[in-house]
Amino acid sequence: MSTMSDVAERAGVSLSTVSYVLSGKRAISEPTRQRVLAAIDELDFHPNELGRALASQRSNTIALLFPALTRGIGELHLEFVTSAAESAAKHGYSFLLSISPDEDEEAVRLARRGFTDGLILMEIKLQDARAELLRHRRFPFAMIGHREDNDGISFVDVDFVHAAREALRYLASLGHRRVAFLGASDQLMAVGYGPAVRSLAGFTQAIAEFGVEGTWHPCDASPRAAYAVVEELLRKSPEVTALVTAHHEASGGMMQAARELGRRIPADLSVVAMTSPRQAETFTPLLTTMDFPAAEMGRLGAELVIRQLETEGGEAEPIHRLLRAELTVRQSSGPAPGRR
Amino acid sequence: MSTMSDVAERAGVSLSTVSYVLSGKRAISEPTRQRVLAAIDELDFHPNELGRALASQRSNTIALLFPALTRGIGELHLEFVTSAAESAAKHGYSFLLSISPDEDEEAVRLARRGFTDGLILMEIKLQDARAELLRHRRFPFAMIGHREDNDGISFVDVDFVHAAREALRYLASLGHRRVAFLGASDQLMAVGYGPAVRSLAGFTQAIAEFGVEGTWHPCDASPRAAYAVVEELLRKSPEVTALVTAHHEASGGMMQAARELGRRIPADLSVVAMTSPRQAETFTPLLTTMDFPAAEMGRLGAELVIRQLETEGGEAEPIHRLLRAELTVRQSSGPAPGRR
DNA sequence: CTGTTAGCGCATTCAT
DNA sequence: ATGAATGCGCTAACAG
């Protein structure tokens, strides 16, 4: 591995000249430039980024704190991660994926390590502690999700209140009067996980607004859990004609239960799932979904941090982006059974 | 951010003493030790890892080159990535996820950047060029997957020849005489993607060995593609009673096609999917699967690199691990329809 | 336009 | 058992 001194020596110039040729931060005469470039080429020199990072106090790396809360739960996570990583790469940043049981501590650790310029947080709670810690240290970060108080913080999120309402509006318009919602587990609700709390809020608003009778069913994001919940709810309340689920990962178990109870989808039971477009296509039967722009969220998450890093003074004004999930009818549910 | 000099000054010792207290690489008298530790505590000092990395020539970071070949295709990737990252963290390493359209170049770039101590490669081709490049530079790496020539390289992989054979053996034992295999796309086959080539080999061996008639159907790993392939194949060859698919991501489209042609699973059509246990549970109906130990592969991938990094001399003898996928019958397929 | 020099934060060798 | 000094590879201020 050759270093800048090697190049300097070979080109017969000083170390700093080589550095400036590389960075372009000061004018270099064309002949010198060429000699330096030739030397770089001959030695197959590539700058050591550790040295650069230490000297410039910038690592050109951003990190994503991967969720412990709902970890590994589904393909949505993959979409966030890869699109954030891709976006980072596109902007010339390396992408660190950080996994730790204790997220609060890990956030702080990353912030002071020196290896990371900025952070992306996901699985945000209403009173997320990590955000406080980082803000206090004035460490650049952005959130995929949002808190109750987002002063001075950039974020991108899906509007869950809206998504839940639109799902209910759609079902109400088909004539359904009795709807069940497979929502977040009690545990997620208890820690104030944003999507959990907000979809419940949207659901509550919606049943009043659209005059349907709706029940909320906490449920883990697993096929087994969904199977159990749906099985019990259809047995106890056979008058339910429509299901909304926040757990796309659970749709398998859901449909299994419905079928075993003799309900056909969509003939006897309408289902709306909240998920990403990619994931939606893998279901059988094709479901009506509220599609999350997962890839865009990952991309924006990265861009929001990078934007701060590249704003002089480090005080870019925060951007709040609340995206809307789009209702996609893949296979017509037809009117509610009771209305046929 | 306080530095080691700050600590040294505060404790009234030299810089190197602080360093040695931290590393434990030479004996320190208890009183001095305590003074240093106190100073560290009072200043809330945490070593800057960039400085450490530059001085010690070790970044304590490993990177995973995320596949461009079959990118983002499914949950299997998420399992590899998260379990590798988790394993890295457990061993005290940071985890860099690298995404680049040109993987060969990216591998080399990572190798010389100085930011990364070792690399995990996945989506390995029979003649994978990245492996050659890295081996040539004597840069530590391990593979999830394996090449034709694996001299001196550590890897973990699933035995795809075996998996394909076991799937066929199972179906043959149920009495199926006419089996179709949804295999890798022609493109993957053409580039010599390991799992593609090897599952075809296993399939070919198996039809001879078990005396069944089998047809191979190249197919993209998407629900749409699978739908089209299955639709055509069941139409043209209605005598097919069993399907094996290498594309768990495609099962939705597959089943949709089967149902539209009036085939019920498993009554009229047996299906065996090659996938991870986690993913297997999300299917409806529950399928018989060849389960990949996805999490273990990710974990081992990380451990194999780390093992090399932590072997003195850097020349750990290579480890080759060929894991077996396990047949899991989740819902009995019953005998072949023709035999009922 | 170019060279010299002083760090960045830490590890480590050489002294004592 | 401890301190002083050097260097990892590079950036950037300072000096001409």
XYZ file of C-alpha atoms (C1' of nucleotides) in Angstrom:
712
model
C 0.000 0.000 0.000
C 1.588 3.209 -1.067
C 0.980 6.431 0.823
C 0.856 10.050 -0.106
C 4.515 10.502 0.726
C 5.411 7.825 -1.772
C 3.458 9.667 -4.394
C 5.001 12.996 -3.433
C 8.489 11.604 -3.644
C 7.867 9.922 -6.970
C 6.333 13.051 -8.464
C 9.033 15.232 -6.974
C 6.610 17.462 -5.138
C 5.626 17.993 -1.541
C 3.126 15.989 0.367
C 0.636 18.806 0.524
C 0.689 19.270 -3.215
C -0.455 15.717 -3.628
C -3.173 16.306 -1.095
C -4.340 19.401 -2.934
C -4.310 17.685 -6.275
C -6.626 15.134 -4.779
C -8.935 17.516 -3.005
C -8.862 20.269 -5.584
C -8.846 22.787 -2.756
C -6.210 24.973 -4.285
C -4.975 25.723 -7.754
C -2.242 23.505 -9.137
C -0.345 24.131 -12.365
C -1.226 21.706 -15.053
C 2.269 20.179 -15.410
C 2.573 19.454 -11.687
C -0.912 18.086 -11.649
C -0.077 15.685 -14.422
C 3.131 14.528 -12.752
C 1.238 13.856 -9.566
C -1.558 12.042 -11.315
C 0.964 9.946 -13.186
C 2.703 9.009 -9.959
C -0.619 8.122 -8.368
C -1.392 5.943 -11.287
C 1.979 4.229 -11.381
C 1.886 3.451 -7.700
C -1.771 2.484 -7.790
C -2.212 4.838 -4.907
C -5.526 5.090 -3.107
C -5.975 7.398 -0.169
C -6.330 5.742 3.185
C -9.641 6.916 4.490
C -8.717 6.393 8.101
C -5.965 8.957 7.858
C -8.248 11.279 6.007
C -11.014 10.839 8.541
C -8.763 11.492 11.508
C -7.262 14.594 9.980
C -10.481 16.050 8.673
C -12.676 14.930 11.527
C -15.135 13.491 9.064
C -15.517 9.810 8.392
C -18.017 10.073 5.573
C -19.969 7.326 7.229
C -23.524 7.327 8.461
C -25.024 4.643 10.628
C -28.456 3.145 10.933
C -29.467 1.958 14.350
C -31.310 -1.228 13.559
C -34.365 -1.775 15.703
C -34.375 -4.160 18.596
C -38.017 -3.412 19.248
C -39.612 -5.163 16.330
C -36.432 -6.561 14.942
C -36.238 -8.700 11.896
C -39.928 -8.741 11.675
C -40.353 -8.370 8.051
C -39.383 -7.327 4.678
C -40.168 -3.717 5.410
C -36.981 -3.556 7.417
C -34.978 -4.896 4.533
C -36.385 -2.194 2.303
C -35.516 0.546 4.756
C -32.026 -0.744 5.234
C -31.118 -1.356 1.632
C -32.599 1.842 0.308
C -30.911 3.861 3.024
C -27.616 2.122 2.299
C -27.994 2.640 -1.393
C -28.789 6.279 -0.940
C -25.790 6.710 1.341
C -23.532 5.132 -1.260
C -24.939 7.392 -3.929
C -23.934 10.411 -1.876
C -20.480 9.070 -1.225
C -21.067 7.830 2.294
C -20.354 4.483 3.851
C -23.138 2.801 5.688
C -22.802 1.269 9.103
C -25.524 -1.041 10.344
C -25.531 -1.052 14.097
C -27.277 -3.668 16.142
C -27.317 -3.577 19.880
C -29.631 -4.728 22.613
C -29.428 -1.372 24.322
C -30.294 1.230 21.760
C -30.006 4.285 23.942
C -26.486 3.461 24.917
C -25.576 2.430 21.418
C -26.732 5.739 19.999
C -24.438 7.615 22.339
C -21.608 5.218 21.735
C -21.817 5.726 17.999
C -21.993 9.455 18.465
C -18.688 9.656 20.282
C -16.767 6.962 18.497
C -15.565 9.235 15.765
C -16.305 6.599 13.175
C -19.704 7.965 12.333
C -20.753 11.403 11.162
C -24.482 10.990 11.503
C -27.183 8.597 12.558
C -30.510 7.328 11.290
C -32.954 6.195 13.931
C -35.956 4.010 13.258
C -38.767 2.491 15.330
C -39.342 5.801 16.992
C -41.366 6.057 20.156
C -43.466 9.077 21.033
C -40.947 10.040 23.692
C -37.906 8.525 22.113
C -34.960 8.824 24.478
C -32.291 8.380 21.827
C -33.398 11.533 20.103
C -33.003 13.501 23.315
C -29.554 12.126 23.919
C -28.343 12.934 20.433
C -29.923 16.339 20.328
C -28.290 17.135 23.611
C -24.913 16.206 22.183
C -25.732 18.107 19.008
C -24.963 15.014 17.035
C -26.492 14.967 13.538
C -29.303 12.485 13.065
C -32.614 11.933 11.347
C -35.532 9.669 12.113
C -37.611 7.242 10.133
C -40.694 7.740 12.254
C -41.425 10.670 14.521
C -41.857 11.658 18.122
C -44.469 13.751 19.801
C -41.997 16.601 20.030
C -39.888 16.934 16.905
C -38.424 20.367 17.403
C -35.244 20.773 15.458
C -35.298 17.166 14.219
C -35.636 15.994 10.635
C -37.808 12.992 9.984
C -39.724 11.042 7.408
C -42.693 8.917 8.383
C -45.916 7.474 7.127
C -49.088 9.096 8.347
C -50.563 6.194 10.263
C -53.590 8.073 11.451
C -54.464 8.763 7.869
C -53.678 5.223 6.733
C -55.949 3.645 9.322
C -58.730 6.065 8.456
C -58.445 5.438 4.745
C -58.618 1.701 5.263
C -61.801 2.119 7.284
C -63.232 4.614 4.833
C -62.743 2.141 2.030
C -64.418 -0.692 3.907
C -67.283 1.552 4.999
C -67.805 2.584 1.406
C -68.168 -1.075 0.480
C -70.928 -1.286 3.021
C -69.136 -3.058 5.839
C -70.668 -2.226 9.196
C -68.623 -4.530 11.375
C -64.859 -4.294 11.141
C -61.996 -5.732 13.175
C -58.515 -4.225 13.340
C -55.438 -6.353 14.060
C -53.275 -3.737 15.669
C -50.009 -3.533 17.515
C -49.304 -5.671 20.543
C -49.908 -4.277 23.990
C -46.189 -4.165 24.527
C -45.595 -1.855 21.586
C -48.499 0.269 22.679
C -47.108 0.475 26.183
C -43.709 1.757 25.099
C -45.376 4.388 22.977
C -44.299 3.011 19.630
C -45.480 5.644 17.149
C -47.186 3.535 14.496
C -48.992 1.558 17.191
C -50.420 4.563 18.951
C -51.217 6.473 15.787
C -52.986 3.708 13.969
C -55.183 3.192 17.022
C -55.955 6.891 16.989
C -56.840 6.779 13.305
C -58.978 3.728 13.844
C -60.858 5.324 16.720
C -61.513 8.483 14.753
C -62.633 6.495 11.760
C -65.235 4.279 13.378
C -66.921 7.385 14.721
C -66.577 9.260 11.493
C -67.847 6.497 9.224
C -70.361 5.082 11.620
C -69.091 1.531 11.572
C -68.724 -0.757 14.530
C -65.085 -1.598 15.015
C -63.075 -3.650 17.451
C -59.357 -3.373 18.128
C -57.335 -6.551 18.571
C -53.765 -6.347 19.815
C -51.685 -8.883 17.970
C -48.061 -9.839 17.573
C -46.618 -9.580 14.117
C -46.402 -13.294 13.508
C -48.499 -15.748 11.548
C -49.203 -17.795 14.663
C -50.409 -14.862 16.680
C -52.585 -13.642 13.850
C -54.034 -17.086 13.393
C -55.062 -17.234 17.026
C -56.524 -13.752 17.082
C -58.503 -14.151 13.883
C -59.691 -17.594 14.812
C -61.062 -16.369 18.105
C -62.532 -13.179 16.792
C -64.370 -14.794 13.901
C -65.719 -17.433 16.204
C -66.945 -15.014 18.823
C -68.068 -12.345 16.405
C -69.115 -14.049 13.204
C -70.828 -10.850 12.144
C -67.452 -9.306 11.348
C -67.158 -8.919 7.581
C -63.916 -7.039 7.261
C -60.422 -7.142 8.697
C -57.706 -4.529 8.728
C -54.239 -5.637 9.659
C -51.164 -3.661 10.508
C -49.153 -6.860 10.319
C -48.434 -7.842 6.760
C -46.124 -10.515 8.124
C -49.110 -12.124 9.717
C -51.338 -12.403 6.713
C -50.569 -16.077 6.228
C -51.924 -17.077 9.612
C -54.843 -14.740 9.222
C -56.002 -16.264 6.012
C -55.449 -19.747 7.274
C -57.781 -19.068 10.184
C -60.377 -17.469 7.943
C -60.382 -20.394 5.611
C -60.665 -22.961 8.339
C -63.757 -21.166 9.558
C -65.206 -21.363 6.097
C -64.701 -17.731 5.212
C -63.450 -17.039 1.740
C -61.441 -13.967 0.923
C -62.655 -11.710 -0.546
C -66.112 -13.229 -0.980
C -67.008 -13.633 2.683
C -64.389 -11.493 4.304
C -62.677 -8.341 3.125
C -59.097 -7.768 4.168
C -57.003 -4.637 3.999
C -53.331 -4.955 4.937
C -50.884 -2.180 5.685
C -47.630 -3.052 3.978
C -45.169 -2.183 1.241
C -45.977 -2.567 -2.439
C -43.262 -5.179 -2.841
C -44.607 -7.298 -0.066
C -48.202 -6.860 -1.195
C -47.540 -8.774 -4.362
C -46.456 -11.861 -2.538
C -49.794 -12.485 -0.892
C -52.306 -15.092 -1.978
C -54.974 -14.100 -2.578
C -53.928 -10.628 -3.625
C -55.050 -8.287 -0.917
C -56.181 -4.760 -0.862
C -53.419 -2.836 0.842
C -52.394 0.494 2.225
C -49.005 0.702 0.549
C -46.123 2.247 2.446
C -43.450 3.923 0.385
C -40.799 1.926 2.209
C -37.985 2.505 -0.216
C -38.594 6.206 -0.291
C -38.542 6.341 3.474
C -35.167 4.666 3.667
C -33.792 6.901 0.995
C -35.094 10.053 2.632
C -33.844 8.937 6.019
C -30.324 8.858 4.648
C -30.708 12.061 2.726
C -31.973 13.962 5.710
C -28.881 13.156 7.747
C -26.552 13.828 4.879
C -28.252 17.128 4.281
C -27.369 18.172 7.795
C -23.801 17.015 7.443
C -23.383 19.028 4.305
C -24.962 22.192 5.582
C -22.341 24.682 6.679
C -22.608 25.340 10.352
C -24.372 22.048 10.793
C -27.647 23.734 11.477
C -29.825 22.859 8.521
C -33.390 23.666 9.299
C -35.270 20.483 10.086
C -37.487 18.858 7.505
C -40.623 16.987 8.466
C -42.042 14.665 5.848
C -45.262 12.828 6.542
C -45.907 10.547 3.588
C -49.245 9.026 2.776
C -49.827 5.361 2.240
C -51.806 4.665 -0.864
C -54.805 2.395 -1.024
C -54.342 -0.246 -3.700
C -57.167 -2.550 -4.635
C -55.559 -5.603 -6.189
C -58.572 -7.803 -6.270
C -61.963 -6.318 -5.847
C -63.524 -7.100 -2.500
C -67.002 -6.464 -3.762
C -69.675 -5.183 -1.433
C -70.012 -6.378 2.106
C -71.571 -9.846 2.332
C -74.537 -8.595 4.260
C -75.428 -6.341 1.381
C -75.361 -8.781 -1.434
C -14.921 15.481 23.738
C -11.972 14.897 25.935
C -8.884 13.120 24.687
C -6.262 10.964 26.264
C -4.019 13.975 26.891
C -6.766 15.577 28.912
C -6.997 12.473 30.998
C -3.232 12.252 31.375
C -2.995 15.830 32.502
C -5.825 15.495 34.961
C -4.383 12.315 36.436
C -0.896 13.777 36.511
C 0.571 10.973 34.435
C 1.880 10.640 30.932
C -0.175 9.958 27.890
C 1.227 6.497 27.447
C 0.274 5.520 30.954
C -3.329 6.276 30.184
C -3.079 4.234 27.031
C -1.654 1.303 28.947
C -4.267 1.518 31.645
C -6.839 1.209 28.924
C -5.204 -1.598 27.009
C -3.787 -3.451 29.978
C -0.683 -4.177 27.937
C 1.722 -3.387 30.697
C 1.661 -3.452 34.442
C 0.466 -0.325 36.202
C 0.657 0.289 39.934
C -2.702 0.225 41.575
C -2.604 3.854 42.841
C -1.799 5.235 39.372
C -4.395 3.035 37.838
C -7.046 4.389 40.156
C -6.063 7.977 39.523
C -6.282 7.412 35.786
C -9.613 5.656 36.026
C -10.954 8.445 38.165
C -9.846 11.036 35.663
C -11.432 9.041 32.854
C -14.623 8.942 34.779
C -14.643 12.601 35.712
C -14.013 13.686 32.156
C -16.417 11.122 30.726
C -13.602 10.114 28.439
C -14.192 7.593 25.694
C -11.410 6.625 23.326
C -11.765 7.912 19.804
C -11.774 4.849 17.643
C -10.493 6.639 14.600
C -7.294 7.523 16.346
C -7.004 4.050 17.694
C -7.657 2.535 14.300
C -5.050 4.660 12.571
C -2.398 3.958 15.154
C -3.070 0.265 15.455
C -3.926 -0.346 11.822
C -7.071 -2.126 12.859
C -10.521 -0.650 12.573
C -12.422 -3.443 14.264
C -14.941 -3.268 11.483
C -16.027 -5.948 9.085
C -18.105 -5.317 6.015
C -20.710 -7.295 4.176
C -20.888 -6.795 0.457
C -24.599 -6.789 -0.151
C -25.613 -8.586 -3.319
C -26.492 -6.722 -6.453
C -27.218 -9.981 -8.230
C -30.440 -10.983 -6.543
C -30.729 -7.914 -4.413
C -33.532 -7.236 -2.072
C -35.245 -10.340 -3.145
C -36.463 -11.575 0.079
C -36.376 -12.069 3.700
C -33.470 -14.481 3.486
C -31.222 -11.524 2.858
C -32.492 -9.765 5.925
C -31.691 -12.817 8.000
C -28.173 -13.045 6.672
C -27.547 -9.395 7.221
C -28.970 -9.070 10.696
C -27.464 -12.248 12.034
C -24.069 -11.346 10.621
C -24.332 -7.871 12.100
C -25.423 -9.231 15.422
C -22.602 -11.704 15.482
C -20.112 -8.989 14.602
C -21.381 -6.830 17.447
C -21.091 -9.739 19.830
C -17.423 -10.083 18.965
C -16.803 -6.367 19.339
C -16.797 -5.477 15.673
C -18.686 -2.805 13.817
C -20.616 -3.840 10.796
C -20.489 -2.030 7.496
C -23.110 -2.805 4.896
C -21.755 -2.012 1.493
C -23.925 -1.640 -1.549
C -22.506 -0.957 -4.930
C -23.480 -1.706 -8.481
C -19.984 -2.938 -9.260
C -19.135 -5.548 -6.703
C -15.707 -6.458 -7.947
C -14.499 -2.924 -7.723
C -16.249 -2.372 -4.442
C -14.528 -5.353 -2.881
C -11.133 -3.962 -3.766
C -12.087 -0.489 -2.704
C -13.136 -1.702 0.715
C -9.982 -3.710 1.018
C -7.693 -0.746 0.596
C -9.703 1.909 2.338
C -8.352 1.118 5.759
C -11.793 1.372 7.249
C -12.433 -2.313 7.082
C -10.495 -5.235 8.492
C -12.320 -8.019 6.737
C -15.082 -8.770 4.314
C -18.040 -11.106 3.983
C -19.066 -11.966 0.458
C -22.404 -13.434 -0.476
C -24.115 -14.517 -3.710
C -21.020 -16.374 -4.730
C -20.518 -17.500 -8.296
C -18.621 -20.633 -9.220
C -15.757 -18.492 -10.508
C -16.287 -15.543 -8.272
C -13.888 -12.787 -9.270
C -14.084 -10.915 -5.993
C -12.586 -13.856 -4.177
C -9.625 -13.885 -6.536
C -9.048 -10.191 -6.104
C -9.123 -10.367 -2.346
C -7.049 -13.483 -2.109
C -4.481 -11.873 -4.332
C -4.299 -8.895 -1.987
C -4.247 -11.255 0.983
C -7.186 -9.377 2.405
C -9.171 -11.334 5.001
C -12.607 -12.453 3.885
C -15.136 -15.243 4.122
C -17.973 -16.312 1.899
C -21.603 -17.162 2.411
C -21.735 -19.488 -0.539
C -18.808 -21.173 -2.229
C -16.869 -21.264 -5.450
C -15.668 -24.172 -7.491
C -12.170 -23.587 -6.208
C -12.117 -22.697 -2.524
C -8.465 -23.194 -1.723
C -7.490 -21.203 1.285
C -10.917 -19.618 1.632
C -13.342 -20.024 4.501
C -16.996 -20.374 3.686
C -20.375 -21.471 4.910
C -23.052 -22.576 2.490
C -26.102 -24.733 2.142
C -25.679 -27.936 0.226
C -28.007 -27.203 -2.682
C -27.322 -30.449 -4.479
C -28.430 -32.290 -1.404
C -31.438 -30.023 -0.831
C -32.767 -30.504 -4.337
C -32.291 -34.251 -4.084
C -34.046 -34.477 -0.738
C -37.017 -32.538 -2.053
C -37.312 -34.955 -4.964
C -36.769 -37.956 -2.754
C -39.640 -36.851 -0.554
C -41.993 -36.328 -3.461
C -40.999 -39.625 -5.032
C -41.685 -41.364 -1.755
C -45.203 -39.952 -1.802
C -45.638 -41.558 -5.180
C -45.289 -38.570 -7.440
C -44.047 -39.540 -10.885
C -44.244 -36.199 -12.586
C -42.510 -33.271 -10.936
C -41.709 -29.720 -12.026
C -38.905 -27.611 -10.565
C -39.059 -23.825 -10.544
C -35.379 -23.064 -10.665
C -33.118 -20.088 -11.093
C -33.463 -17.740 -14.025
C -31.313 -18.254 -17.074
C -29.418 -15.156 -16.176
C -28.342 -16.500 -12.806
C -27.439 -19.772 -14.423
C -25.395 -17.982 -17.053
C -23.260 -16.095 -14.544
C -22.611 -19.323 -12.684
C -24.483 -18.405 -9.535
C -23.733 -21.279 -7.169
C -27.186 -22.143 -5.822
C -28.597 -22.009 -9.340
C -26.104 -24.395 -10.835
C -26.034 -26.721 -7.868
C -29.750 -27.117 -7.452
C -30.003 -27.996 -11.117
C -27.300 -30.588 -10.605
C -29.123 -32.051 -7.615
C -32.370 -32.085 -9.518
C -30.820 -33.858 -12.488
C -29.207 -36.486 -10.294
C -32.414 -37.000 -8.410
C -34.775 -37.615 -11.296
C -32.465 -40.346 -12.492
C -31.957 -41.751 -9.043
C -35.606 -41.829 -8.030
C -36.987 -42.625 -11.443
C -39.388 -39.724 -11.660
C -40.025 -37.590 -14.681
C -38.964 -34.046 -13.987
C -38.896 -30.801 -15.878
C -36.830 -27.741 -15.049
C -38.394 -24.313 -15.369
C -36.235 -21.216 -15.142
C -38.091 -18.552 -13.242
C -37.441 -15.152 -11.752
C -37.883 -14.835 -8.034
C -41.071 -12.824 -8.182
C -44.723 -13.696 -7.681
C -45.585 -12.526 -11.187
C -42.948 -14.623 -12.854
C -43.916 -17.667 -10.840
C -47.547 -17.147 -11.669
C -46.788 -17.121 -15.365
C -44.527 -20.153 -15.227
C -46.883 -22.263 -13.141
C -49.899 -21.233 -15.151
C -48.265 -22.308 -18.383
C -46.753 -25.465 -17.054
C -49.926 -26.748 -15.442
C -51.856 -25.976 -18.578
C -49.427 -27.698 -20.903
C -48.618 -30.544 -18.573
C -51.647 -31.213 -16.400
C -50.117 -34.532 -15.419
C -47.679 -32.717 -13.122
C -48.619 -33.494 -9.521
C -45.783 -31.860 -7.639
C -43.833 -28.626 -7.690
C -40.486 -27.774 -6.149
C -39.563 -24.136 -5.959
C -36.283 -22.468 -5.181
C -38.117 -19.180 -4.935
C -39.893 -18.816 -1.653
C -40.599 -15.213 -2.610
C -42.652 -16.482 -5.490
C -44.956 -18.807 -3.644
C -47.834 -16.356 -3.701
C -48.007 -16.202 -7.478
C -47.491 -19.929 -7.709
C -50.424 -20.771 -5.537
C -52.607 -18.204 -7.191
C -51.978 -19.866 -10.559
C -52.603 -23.312 -9.142
C -55.872 -22.279 -7.645
C -57.107 -20.591 -10.763
C -56.525 -23.818 -12.624
C -58.588 -25.649 -10.084
C -55.687 -27.318 -8.322
C -55.843 -27.394 -4.574
C -52.738 -27.533 -2.431
C -51.931 -30.024 -1.113
C -54.849 -32.167 -2.277
C -54.237 -31.904 -6.010
C -50.742 -30.537 -6.072
C -47.827 -31.044 -3.717
C -45.436 -28.175 -3.217
C -42.003 -28.127 -1.627
C -40.345 -24.747 -1.192
C -36.721 -24.039 -0.383
C -36.646 -21.272 2.160
C -35.880 -20.261 5.726
C -37.888 -21.510 8.675
C -39.014 -17.998 9.505
C -40.319 -17.392 6.048
C -41.928 -20.818 5.822
C -44.396 -19.948 8.536
C -45.806 -17.031 6.631
C -47.168 -19.119 3.778
C -50.783 -20.076 3.295
C -51.343 -22.908 3.035
C -48.422 -24.079 5.103
C -45.975 -25.650 2.753
C -43.533 -28.427 3.039
C -40.138 -26.797 2.922
C -36.436 -27.426 2.746
C -35.420 -25.098 5.551
C -32.201 -23.133 5.231
C -30.417 -22.268 8.431
C -30.270 -18.653 7.321
C -29.446 -17.127 10.674
C -26.672 -19.603 11.285
C -25.166 -18.845 7.920
C -25.017 -15.144 8.628
C -23.550 -15.740 12.027
C -20.919 -18.138 10.729
C -20.059 -15.806 7.885
C -19.117 -13.156 10.391
C -17.334 -15.563 12.672
C -15.221 -16.976 9.906
C -13.811 -13.572 9.011
C -13.287 -12.610 12.611
C -11.525 -15.857 13.209
C -8.993 -14.957 10.562
C -8.519 -11.487 11.960
C -7.830 -12.862 15.365
C -5.450 -15.562 14.311
C -1.871 -14.523 14.794
C -0.088 -14.299 11.500
C -3.392 -13.895 9.754
C -3.197 -17.348 8.276
C -5.928 -19.285 9.971
C -6.527 -22.504 8.167
C -9.675 -22.200 6.102
C -12.921 -23.702 7.269
C -15.468 -25.112 4.873
C -18.971 -25.597 6.244
C -21.618 -27.135 4.043
C -24.851 -27.104 6.002
C -27.834 -29.214 5.186
C -31.302 -27.864 4.707
C -33.882 -29.785 6.638
C -37.107 -31.103 5.205
C -40.055 -29.881 7.242
C -43.516 -31.203 6.557
C -45.916 -28.603 7.915
C -49.053 -29.971 6.412
C -49.157 -33.444 5.084
C -49.227 -33.597 1.310
C -50.705 -37.048 1.310
C -49.964 -39.422 -1.502
C -49.779 -38.319 -5.087
C -53.209 -37.713 -6.594
C -52.729 -40.409 -9.211
C -52.375 -42.945 -6.433
C -55.374 -42.154 -4.395
C 1.503 28.309 -7.485
C 4.166 25.371 -4.039
C 6.607 23.876 0.247
C 6.971 23.445 5.369
C 4.831 22.335 9.471
C 1.695 21.214 12.880
C -1.673 18.510 14.331
C -5.987 14.712 14.377
C -6.094 10.782 18.819
C -3.998 7.047 19.866
C -0.380 2.804 20.107
C 4.034 1.573 20.901
C 9.086 1.571 21.055
C 12.785 3.199 23.468
C 14.531 4.960 27.396
C 15.037 5.227 32.437
C 6.600 0.945 36.934
C 6.517 5.149 34.200
C 7.754 8.990 30.721
C 9.275 10.805 26.255
C 9.216 10.458 21.588
C 7.857 8.728 17.162
C 4.549 7.624 13.708
C -0.081 5.839 11.557
C -1.798 8.735 6.664
C -3.761 12.579 5.818
C -5.646 17.798 6.013
C -5.022 22.491 6.365
C -3.097 26.590 8.212
C 0.957 29.244 7.563
C 4.717 30.992 4.824
C 6.673 32.242 0.895
